[in-house]
Short mmCIF file of C-alpha atoms and ligand atoms in Angstrom, two decimals:
data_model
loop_
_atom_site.label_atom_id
_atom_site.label_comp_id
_atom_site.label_asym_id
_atom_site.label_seq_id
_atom_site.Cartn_x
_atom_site.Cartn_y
_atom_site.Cartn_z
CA UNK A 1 224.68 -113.50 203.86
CA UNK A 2 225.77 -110.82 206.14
CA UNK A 3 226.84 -110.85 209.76
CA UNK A 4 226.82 -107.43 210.08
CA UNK A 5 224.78 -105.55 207.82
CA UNK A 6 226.87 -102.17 208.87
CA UNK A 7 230.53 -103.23 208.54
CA UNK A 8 229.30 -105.50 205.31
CA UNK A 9 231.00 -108.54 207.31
CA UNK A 10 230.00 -111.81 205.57
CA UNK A 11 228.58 -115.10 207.41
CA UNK A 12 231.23 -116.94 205.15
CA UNK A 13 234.71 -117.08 203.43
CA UNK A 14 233.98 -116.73 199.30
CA UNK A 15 235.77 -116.84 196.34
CA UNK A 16 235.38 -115.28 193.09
CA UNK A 17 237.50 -114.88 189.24
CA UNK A 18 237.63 -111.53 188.08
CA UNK A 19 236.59 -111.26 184.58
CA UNK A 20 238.69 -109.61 181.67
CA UNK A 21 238.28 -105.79 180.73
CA UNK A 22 238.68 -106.66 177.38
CA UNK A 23 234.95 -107.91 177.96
CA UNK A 24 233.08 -106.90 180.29
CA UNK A 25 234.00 -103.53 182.44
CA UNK A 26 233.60 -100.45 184.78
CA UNK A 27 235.02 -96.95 183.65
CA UNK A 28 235.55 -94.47 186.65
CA UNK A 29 236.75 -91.20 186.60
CA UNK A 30 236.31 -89.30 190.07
CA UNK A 31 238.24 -85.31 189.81
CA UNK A 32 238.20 -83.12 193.14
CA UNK A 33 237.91 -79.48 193.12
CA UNK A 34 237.68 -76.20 195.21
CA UNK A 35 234.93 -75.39 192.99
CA UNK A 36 232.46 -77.52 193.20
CA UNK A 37 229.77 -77.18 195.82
CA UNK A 38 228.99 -80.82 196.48
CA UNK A 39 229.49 -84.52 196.03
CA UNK A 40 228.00 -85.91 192.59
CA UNK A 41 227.73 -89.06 191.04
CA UNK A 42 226.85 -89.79 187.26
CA UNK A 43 226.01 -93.47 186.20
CA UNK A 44 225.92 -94.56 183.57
CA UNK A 45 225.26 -91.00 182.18
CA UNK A 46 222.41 -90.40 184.70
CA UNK A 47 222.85 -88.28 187.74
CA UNK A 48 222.16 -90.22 191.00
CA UNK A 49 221.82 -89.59 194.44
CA UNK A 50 224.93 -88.97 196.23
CA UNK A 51 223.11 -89.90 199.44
CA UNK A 52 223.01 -93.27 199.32
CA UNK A 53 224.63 -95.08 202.24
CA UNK A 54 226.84 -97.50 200.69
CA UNK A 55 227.88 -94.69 198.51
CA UNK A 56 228.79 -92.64 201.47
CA UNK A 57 230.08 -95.12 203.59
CA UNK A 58 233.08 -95.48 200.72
CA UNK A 59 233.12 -91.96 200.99
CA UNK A 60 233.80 -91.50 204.53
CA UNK A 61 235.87 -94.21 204.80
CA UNK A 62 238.63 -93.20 201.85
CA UNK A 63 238.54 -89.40 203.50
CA UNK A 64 239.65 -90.80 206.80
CA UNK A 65 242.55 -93.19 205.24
CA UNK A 66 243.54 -89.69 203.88
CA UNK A 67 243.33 -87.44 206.80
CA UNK A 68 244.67 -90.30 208.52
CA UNK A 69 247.85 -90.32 205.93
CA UNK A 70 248.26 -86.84 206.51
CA UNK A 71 248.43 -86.48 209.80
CA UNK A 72 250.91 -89.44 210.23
CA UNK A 73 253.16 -87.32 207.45
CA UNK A 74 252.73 -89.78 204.91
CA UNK A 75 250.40 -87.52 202.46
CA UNK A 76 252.12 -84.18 203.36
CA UNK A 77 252.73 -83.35 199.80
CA UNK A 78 249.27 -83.88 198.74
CA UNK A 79 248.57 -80.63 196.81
CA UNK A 80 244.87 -81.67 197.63
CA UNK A 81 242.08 -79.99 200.63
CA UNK A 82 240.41 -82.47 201.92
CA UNK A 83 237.24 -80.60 202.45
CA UNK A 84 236.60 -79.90 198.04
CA UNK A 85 233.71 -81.69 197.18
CA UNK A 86 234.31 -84.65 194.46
CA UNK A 87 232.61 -85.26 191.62
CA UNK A 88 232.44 -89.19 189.85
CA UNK A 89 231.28 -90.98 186.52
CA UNK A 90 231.21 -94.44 185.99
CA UNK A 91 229.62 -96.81 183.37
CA UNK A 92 229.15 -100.16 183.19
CA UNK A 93 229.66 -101.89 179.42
CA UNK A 94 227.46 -104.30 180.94
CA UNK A 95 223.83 -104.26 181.97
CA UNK A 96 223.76 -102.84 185.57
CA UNK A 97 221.87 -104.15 188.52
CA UNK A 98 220.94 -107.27 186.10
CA UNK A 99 222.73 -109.81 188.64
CA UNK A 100 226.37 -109.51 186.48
CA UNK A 101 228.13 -108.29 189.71
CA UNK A 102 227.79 -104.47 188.63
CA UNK A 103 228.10 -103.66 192.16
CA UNK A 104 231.27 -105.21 192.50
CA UNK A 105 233.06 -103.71 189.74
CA UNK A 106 231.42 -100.39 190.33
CA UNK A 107 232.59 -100.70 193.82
CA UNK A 108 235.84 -101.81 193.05
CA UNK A 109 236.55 -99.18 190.41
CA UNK A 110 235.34 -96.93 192.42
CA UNK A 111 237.48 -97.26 195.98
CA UNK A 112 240.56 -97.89 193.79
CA UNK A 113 239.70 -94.58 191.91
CA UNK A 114 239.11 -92.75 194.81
CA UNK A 115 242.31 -93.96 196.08
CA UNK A 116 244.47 -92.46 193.53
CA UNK A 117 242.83 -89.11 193.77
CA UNK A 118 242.96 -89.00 197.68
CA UNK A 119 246.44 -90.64 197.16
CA UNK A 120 245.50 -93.58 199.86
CA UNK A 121 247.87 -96.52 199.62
CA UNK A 122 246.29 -98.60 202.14
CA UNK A 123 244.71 -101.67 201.60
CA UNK A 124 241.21 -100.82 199.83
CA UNK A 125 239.10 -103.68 201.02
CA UNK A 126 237.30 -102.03 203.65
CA UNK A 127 236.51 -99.52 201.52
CA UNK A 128 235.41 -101.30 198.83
CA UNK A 129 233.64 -103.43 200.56
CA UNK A 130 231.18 -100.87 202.18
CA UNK A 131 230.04 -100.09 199.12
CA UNK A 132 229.36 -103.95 198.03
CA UNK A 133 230.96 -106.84 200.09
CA UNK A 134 231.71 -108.40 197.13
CA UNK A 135 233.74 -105.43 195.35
CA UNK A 136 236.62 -106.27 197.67
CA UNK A 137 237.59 -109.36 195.84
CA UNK A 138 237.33 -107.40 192.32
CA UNK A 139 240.20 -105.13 193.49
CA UNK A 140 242.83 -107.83 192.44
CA UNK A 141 243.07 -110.13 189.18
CA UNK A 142 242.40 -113.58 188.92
CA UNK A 143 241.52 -115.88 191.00
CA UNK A 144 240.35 -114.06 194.90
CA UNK A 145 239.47 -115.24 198.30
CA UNK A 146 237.37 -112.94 200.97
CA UNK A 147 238.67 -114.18 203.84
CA UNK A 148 235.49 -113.75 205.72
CA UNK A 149 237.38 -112.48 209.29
CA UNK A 150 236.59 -112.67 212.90
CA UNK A 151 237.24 -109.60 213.98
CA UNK A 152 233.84 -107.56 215.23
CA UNK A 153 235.31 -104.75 213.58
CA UNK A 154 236.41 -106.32 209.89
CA UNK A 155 239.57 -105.48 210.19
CA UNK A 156 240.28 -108.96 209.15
CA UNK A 157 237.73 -109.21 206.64
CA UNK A 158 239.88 -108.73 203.68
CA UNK A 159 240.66 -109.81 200.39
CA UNK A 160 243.67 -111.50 198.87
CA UNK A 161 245.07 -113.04 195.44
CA UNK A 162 244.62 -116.76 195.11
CA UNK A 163 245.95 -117.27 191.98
CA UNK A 164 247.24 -114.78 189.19
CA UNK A 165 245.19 -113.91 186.30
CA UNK A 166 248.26 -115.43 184.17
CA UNK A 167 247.59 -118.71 186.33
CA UNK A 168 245.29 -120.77 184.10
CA UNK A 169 245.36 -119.52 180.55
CA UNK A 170 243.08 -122.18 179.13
CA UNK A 171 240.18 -121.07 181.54
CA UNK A 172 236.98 -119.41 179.51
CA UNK A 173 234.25 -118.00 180.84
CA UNK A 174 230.57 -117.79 179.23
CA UNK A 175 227.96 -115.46 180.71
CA UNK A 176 224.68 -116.76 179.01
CA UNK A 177 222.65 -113.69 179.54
CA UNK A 178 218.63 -114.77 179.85
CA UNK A 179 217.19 -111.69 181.08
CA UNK A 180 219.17 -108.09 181.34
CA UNK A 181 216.40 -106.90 183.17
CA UNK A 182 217.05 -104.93 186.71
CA UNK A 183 216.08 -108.06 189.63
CA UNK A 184 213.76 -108.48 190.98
CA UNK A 185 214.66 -109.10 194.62
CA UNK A 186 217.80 -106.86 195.76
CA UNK A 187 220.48 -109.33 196.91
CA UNK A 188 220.48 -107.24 200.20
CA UNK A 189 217.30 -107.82 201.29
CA UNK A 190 217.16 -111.46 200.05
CA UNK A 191 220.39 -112.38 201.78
CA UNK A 192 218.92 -110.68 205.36
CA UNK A 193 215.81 -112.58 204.52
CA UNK A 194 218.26 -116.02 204.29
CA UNK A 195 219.94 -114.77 207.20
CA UNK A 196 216.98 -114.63 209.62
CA UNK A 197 215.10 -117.81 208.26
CA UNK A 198 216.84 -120.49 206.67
CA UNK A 199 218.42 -123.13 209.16
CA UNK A 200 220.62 -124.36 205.80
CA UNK A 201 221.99 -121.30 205.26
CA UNK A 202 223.43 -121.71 208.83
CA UNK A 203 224.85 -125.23 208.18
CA UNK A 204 226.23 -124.38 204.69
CA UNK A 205 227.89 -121.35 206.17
CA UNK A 206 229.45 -123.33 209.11
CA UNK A 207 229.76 -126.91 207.94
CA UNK A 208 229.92 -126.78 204.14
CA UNK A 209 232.15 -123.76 203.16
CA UNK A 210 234.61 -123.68 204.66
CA UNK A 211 236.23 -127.41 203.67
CA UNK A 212 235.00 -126.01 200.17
CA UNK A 213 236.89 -122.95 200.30
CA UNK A 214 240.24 -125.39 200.92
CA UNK A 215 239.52 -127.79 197.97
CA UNK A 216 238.37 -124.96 195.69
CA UNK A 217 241.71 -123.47 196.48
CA UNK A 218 243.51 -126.58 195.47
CA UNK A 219 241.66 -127.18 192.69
CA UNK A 220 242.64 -123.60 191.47
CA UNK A 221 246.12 -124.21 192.09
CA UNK A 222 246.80 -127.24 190.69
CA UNK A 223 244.56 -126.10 187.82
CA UNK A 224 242.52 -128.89 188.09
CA UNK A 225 238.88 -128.38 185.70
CA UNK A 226 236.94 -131.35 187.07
CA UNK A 227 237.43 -130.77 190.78
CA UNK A 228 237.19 -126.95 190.54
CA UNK A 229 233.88 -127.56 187.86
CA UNK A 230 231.99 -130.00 190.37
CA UNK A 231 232.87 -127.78 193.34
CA UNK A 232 231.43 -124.69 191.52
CA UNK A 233 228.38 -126.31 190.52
CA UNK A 234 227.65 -127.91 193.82
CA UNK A 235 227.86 -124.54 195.24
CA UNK A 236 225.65 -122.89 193.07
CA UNK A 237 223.22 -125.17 193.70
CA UNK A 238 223.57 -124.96 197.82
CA UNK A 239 223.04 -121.22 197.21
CA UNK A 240 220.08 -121.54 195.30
CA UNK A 241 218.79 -124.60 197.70
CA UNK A 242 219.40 -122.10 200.69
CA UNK A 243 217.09 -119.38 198.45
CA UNK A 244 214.29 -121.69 198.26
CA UNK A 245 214.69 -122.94 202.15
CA UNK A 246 214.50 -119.15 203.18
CA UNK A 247 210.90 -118.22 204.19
CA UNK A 248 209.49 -116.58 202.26
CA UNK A 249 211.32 -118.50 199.54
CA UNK A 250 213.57 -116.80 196.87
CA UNK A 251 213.97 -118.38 193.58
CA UNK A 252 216.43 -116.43 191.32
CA UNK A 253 216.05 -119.20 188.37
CA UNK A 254 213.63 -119.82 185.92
CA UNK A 255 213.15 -122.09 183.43
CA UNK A 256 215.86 -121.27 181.05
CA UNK A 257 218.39 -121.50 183.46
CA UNK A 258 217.65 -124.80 184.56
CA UNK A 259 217.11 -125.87 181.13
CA UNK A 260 220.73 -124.07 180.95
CA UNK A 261 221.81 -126.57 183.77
CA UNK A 262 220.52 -129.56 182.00
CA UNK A 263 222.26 -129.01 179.29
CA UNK A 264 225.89 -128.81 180.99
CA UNK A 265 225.06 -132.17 182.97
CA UNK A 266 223.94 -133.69 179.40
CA UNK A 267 227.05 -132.55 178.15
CA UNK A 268 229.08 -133.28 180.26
CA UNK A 269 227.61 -137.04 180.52
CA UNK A 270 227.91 -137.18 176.81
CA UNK A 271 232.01 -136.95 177.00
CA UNK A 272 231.77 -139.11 179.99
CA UNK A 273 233.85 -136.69 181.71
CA UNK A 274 233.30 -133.17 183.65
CA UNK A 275 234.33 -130.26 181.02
CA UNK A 276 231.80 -127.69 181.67
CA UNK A 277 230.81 -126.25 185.08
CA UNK A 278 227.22 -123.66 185.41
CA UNK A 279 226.88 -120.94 188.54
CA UNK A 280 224.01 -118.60 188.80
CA UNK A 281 224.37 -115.58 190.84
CA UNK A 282 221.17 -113.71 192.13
CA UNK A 283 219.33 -113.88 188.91
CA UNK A 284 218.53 -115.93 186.17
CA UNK A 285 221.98 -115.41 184.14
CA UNK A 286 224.48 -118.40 184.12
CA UNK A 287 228.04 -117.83 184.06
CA UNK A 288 229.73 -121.15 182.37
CA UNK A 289 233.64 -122.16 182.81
CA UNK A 290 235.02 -124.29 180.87
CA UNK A 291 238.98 -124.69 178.64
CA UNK A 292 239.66 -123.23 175.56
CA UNK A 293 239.29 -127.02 173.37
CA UNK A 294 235.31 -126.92 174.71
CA UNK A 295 234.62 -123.50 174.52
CA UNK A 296 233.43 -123.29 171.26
CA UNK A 297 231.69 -126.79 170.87
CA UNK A 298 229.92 -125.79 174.02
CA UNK A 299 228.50 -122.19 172.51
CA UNK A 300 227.26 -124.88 169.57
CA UNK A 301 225.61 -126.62 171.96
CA UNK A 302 223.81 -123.27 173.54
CA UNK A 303 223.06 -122.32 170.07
CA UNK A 304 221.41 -125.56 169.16
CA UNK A 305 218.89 -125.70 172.41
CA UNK A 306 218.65 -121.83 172.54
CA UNK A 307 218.43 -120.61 169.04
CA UNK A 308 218.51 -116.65 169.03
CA UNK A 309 215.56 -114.92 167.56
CA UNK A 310 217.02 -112.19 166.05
CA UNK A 311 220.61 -110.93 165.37
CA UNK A 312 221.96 -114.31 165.01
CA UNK A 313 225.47 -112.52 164.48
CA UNK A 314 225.01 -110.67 167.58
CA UNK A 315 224.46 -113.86 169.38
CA UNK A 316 228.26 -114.16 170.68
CA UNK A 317 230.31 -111.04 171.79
CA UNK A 318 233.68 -110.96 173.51
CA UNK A 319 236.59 -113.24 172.78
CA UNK A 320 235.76 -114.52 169.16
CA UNK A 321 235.44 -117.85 168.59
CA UNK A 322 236.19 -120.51 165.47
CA UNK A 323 232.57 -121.60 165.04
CA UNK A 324 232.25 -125.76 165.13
CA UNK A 325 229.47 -127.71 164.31
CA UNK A 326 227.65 -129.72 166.49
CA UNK A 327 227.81 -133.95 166.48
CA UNK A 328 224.96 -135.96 165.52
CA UNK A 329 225.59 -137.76 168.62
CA UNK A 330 225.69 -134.68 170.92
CA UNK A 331 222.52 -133.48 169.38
CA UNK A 332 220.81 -136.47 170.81
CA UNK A 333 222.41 -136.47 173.61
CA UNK A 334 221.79 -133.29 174.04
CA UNK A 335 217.84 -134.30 173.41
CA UNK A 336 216.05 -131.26 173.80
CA UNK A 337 213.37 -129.32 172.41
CA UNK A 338 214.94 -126.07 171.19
CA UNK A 339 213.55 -123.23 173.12
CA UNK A 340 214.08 -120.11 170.70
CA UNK A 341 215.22 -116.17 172.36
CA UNK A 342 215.48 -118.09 176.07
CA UNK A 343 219.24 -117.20 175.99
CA UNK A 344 219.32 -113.44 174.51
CA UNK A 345 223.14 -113.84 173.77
CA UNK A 346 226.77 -115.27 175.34
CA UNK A 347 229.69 -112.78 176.60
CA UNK A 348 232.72 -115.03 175.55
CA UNK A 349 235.45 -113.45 178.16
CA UNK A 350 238.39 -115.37 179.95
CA UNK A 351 239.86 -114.23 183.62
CA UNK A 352 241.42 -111.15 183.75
CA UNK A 353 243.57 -108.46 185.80
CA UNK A 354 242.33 -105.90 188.56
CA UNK A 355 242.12 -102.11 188.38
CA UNK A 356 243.51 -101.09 185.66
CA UNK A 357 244.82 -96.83 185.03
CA UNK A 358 243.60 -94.79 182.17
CA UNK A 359 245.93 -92.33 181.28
CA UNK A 360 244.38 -91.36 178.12
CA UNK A 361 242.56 -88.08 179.34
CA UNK A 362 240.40 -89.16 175.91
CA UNK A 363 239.05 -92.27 178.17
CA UNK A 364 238.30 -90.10 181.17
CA UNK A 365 234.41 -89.46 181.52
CA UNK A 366 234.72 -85.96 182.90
CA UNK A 367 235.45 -82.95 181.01
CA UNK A 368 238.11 -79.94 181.87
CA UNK A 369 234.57 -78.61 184.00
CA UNK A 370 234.41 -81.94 185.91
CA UNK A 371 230.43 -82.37 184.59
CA UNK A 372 230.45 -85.79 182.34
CA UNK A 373 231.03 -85.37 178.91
CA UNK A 374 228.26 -85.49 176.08
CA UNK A 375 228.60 -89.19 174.88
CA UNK A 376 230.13 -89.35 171.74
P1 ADP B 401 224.38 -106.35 190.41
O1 ADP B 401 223.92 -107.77 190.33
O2 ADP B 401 224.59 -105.78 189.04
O3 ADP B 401 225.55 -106.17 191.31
P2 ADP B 401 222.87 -104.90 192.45
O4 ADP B 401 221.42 -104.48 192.42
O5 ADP B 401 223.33 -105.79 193.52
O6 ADP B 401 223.14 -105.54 191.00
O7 ADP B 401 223.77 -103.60 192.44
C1 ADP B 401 223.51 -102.56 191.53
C2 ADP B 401 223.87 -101.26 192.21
O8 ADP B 401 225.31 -101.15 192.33
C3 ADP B 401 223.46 -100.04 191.40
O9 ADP B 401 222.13 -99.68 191.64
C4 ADP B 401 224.44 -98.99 191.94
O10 ADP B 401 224.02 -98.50 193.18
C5 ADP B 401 225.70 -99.80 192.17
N1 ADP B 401 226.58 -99.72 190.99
C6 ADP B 401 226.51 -100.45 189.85
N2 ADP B 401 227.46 -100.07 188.99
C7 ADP B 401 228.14 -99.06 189.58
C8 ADP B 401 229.23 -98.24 189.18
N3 ADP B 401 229.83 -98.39 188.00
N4 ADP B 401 229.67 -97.30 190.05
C9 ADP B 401 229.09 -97.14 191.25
N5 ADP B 401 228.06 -97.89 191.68
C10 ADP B 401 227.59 -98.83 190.86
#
């Protein structure tokens, strides 16, 4: 939730992992000229509307960190006019709006983009973060704190490195995708909706986070799976407790995912210790961590209560994986009904870096005429 729905100040500190490129990514590719008569914006190949306030608020905010570089000296040699309009692509390799954080790595992408073109050096957060609060932690790798700030006007409200992405190798991440469909609710709307109704939301933010942020922190650092699993699933539930507390109630799960949640606790009970962790953003999609010796007995698992419909080959992209097979004794452990298609397929990815620069003019998605080029 927000304390200030302008600025994008959050009500509480939060941490997130960035997720490899290899995987799961944003392409940006933002060119100014003298020529062209306005702002555009092409997603995804589509043409949107430039207007958009979040959208202009990064805007704004990277053309005054360059007019302000300029007239303290620092961007003299800028061969650049501040006034040319600019023109931006972007895609997503992953479905957008779906609740997979496209807004944060579209954000993210996108302030560090405009950065290089505008040649701003400064800290990107605030601008980032106008255009999702969340993008400012997906401007660094690994492992990222948003220090949530006191400040009234977020000049404190920044983000920093935890950890490296180098930090814990072993870590793998799963995104069991159940639905790729555009949400429902908007998470602005829902989290204003929190904001203004639930009394738990209030007490989390106060009370519970921030002794959480500390131990998650630890946990991270001294790479340490069961503390930093529990935490992580305790949280995700608090969130989605606070959901159904706000009035009207949200509920971003359905009945996959918390057949999805059964199965980790089941699990996890089965190897009588705590090697797989579930969190569940604003929408039905889990995103599982666990170490590289589970991984793949855990995607056996998914595959045995969730068998895919179709495409069974297609079932896991990303990182590959040595296929096991699955215990006798998990399978009853496990004891559930298969429910076929209610996970549509896993993204097998592991934590990766921050922005990343494309020199390959191939890999830029603007042409010499700075209008996107025809997809190949
Ligand atoms: P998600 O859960 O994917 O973050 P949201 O509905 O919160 O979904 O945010 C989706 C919005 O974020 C899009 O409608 C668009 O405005 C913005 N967005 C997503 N990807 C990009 C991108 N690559 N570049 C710029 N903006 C993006």
């Amino acid at each position: 939730g927000k304390r200030d729905e302008e600025l994008i100040l959050p009500i509480n500190s939060s941490l997130s992992v960035t997720l490899h490129q290899d995987q799961l990514k944003t392409t940006t590719t933002a060119t100014i000229s003298k020529d062209f008569t306005e702002d555009r914006i092409w997603l995804n190949g589509q043409e949107e509307d430039v207007g958009q306030p979040r959208l202009q608020a990064c805007l704004r905010e990277i053309r005054r960190l360059a007019r302000k570089r300029r007239s303290t000296g620092d961007g003299d040699s800028l061969p650049l006019s501040l006034s040319y309009k600019v023109h931006i692509a972007s895609e997503n390799n992953f479905p957008t709006a779906a609740g997979l954080a496209s807004s944060a790595a579209g954000y993210a992408c996108l302030a560090y983009t405009l950065a290089r073109v505008y040649g701003v050096e400064d800290d990107l957060s605030e601008v980032a973060r106008r255009g999702s609060g969340s993008a400012c932690r997906s401007l660094y790798g690994g492992f990222v704190e948003w220090q949530m700030g006191e400040q009234a006007d977020g000049k404190d409200s920044v983000a920093r490195q935890v950890a490296p992405e180098s930090h814990w190798p072993q870590l793998r991440v799963l995104v069991l995708v159940v639905s790729a469909e555009k949400k429902q609710m908007g998470s602005t709307v829902g989290m204003q909706t929190s904001v203004e109704t639930s009394s738990l939301l209030q007490f989390r933010a106060e009370s519970v986070v921030p002794t959480r942020m500390r131990e998650m922190i630890s946990c991270i650092q001294a790479r340490d799976f069961p503390g930093f699993a529990e935490l992580t699933m305790k949280d995700s539930n608090q969130f989605h407790a606070t959901c159904l507390d706000t009035f009207p109630p949200i509920s971003y799960l359905n009945d996959v995912s918390r057949r999805i949640v059964q199965l980790v606790h089941r699990f996890n009970a089965c190897h009588g210790q705590t090697k797989v962790a579930y969190t569940f953003d604003a929408g039905p999609n889990a995103v599982i961590f666990t170490l590289e010796d589970t991984v793949a007995e855990f995607v056996a698992a998914v595959r045995h209560s969730f068998p895919p419909e179709t495409n069974g080959d297609k079932f896991l992209k990303g990182l590959q994986l040595t296929p096991v097979l699955l215990s006798d004794t998990l399978k009853a452990a496990l004891a559930m009904e298969p429910s076929p298609g209610g996970v549509q397929y896993i993204i097998a990815t592991q934590v990766g870096p921050g922005p990343q620069i494309l020199d390959d003019p191939h890999t830029h998605l603007l042409g010499p005429d700075g209008l996107p080029k025809p997809a190949a």
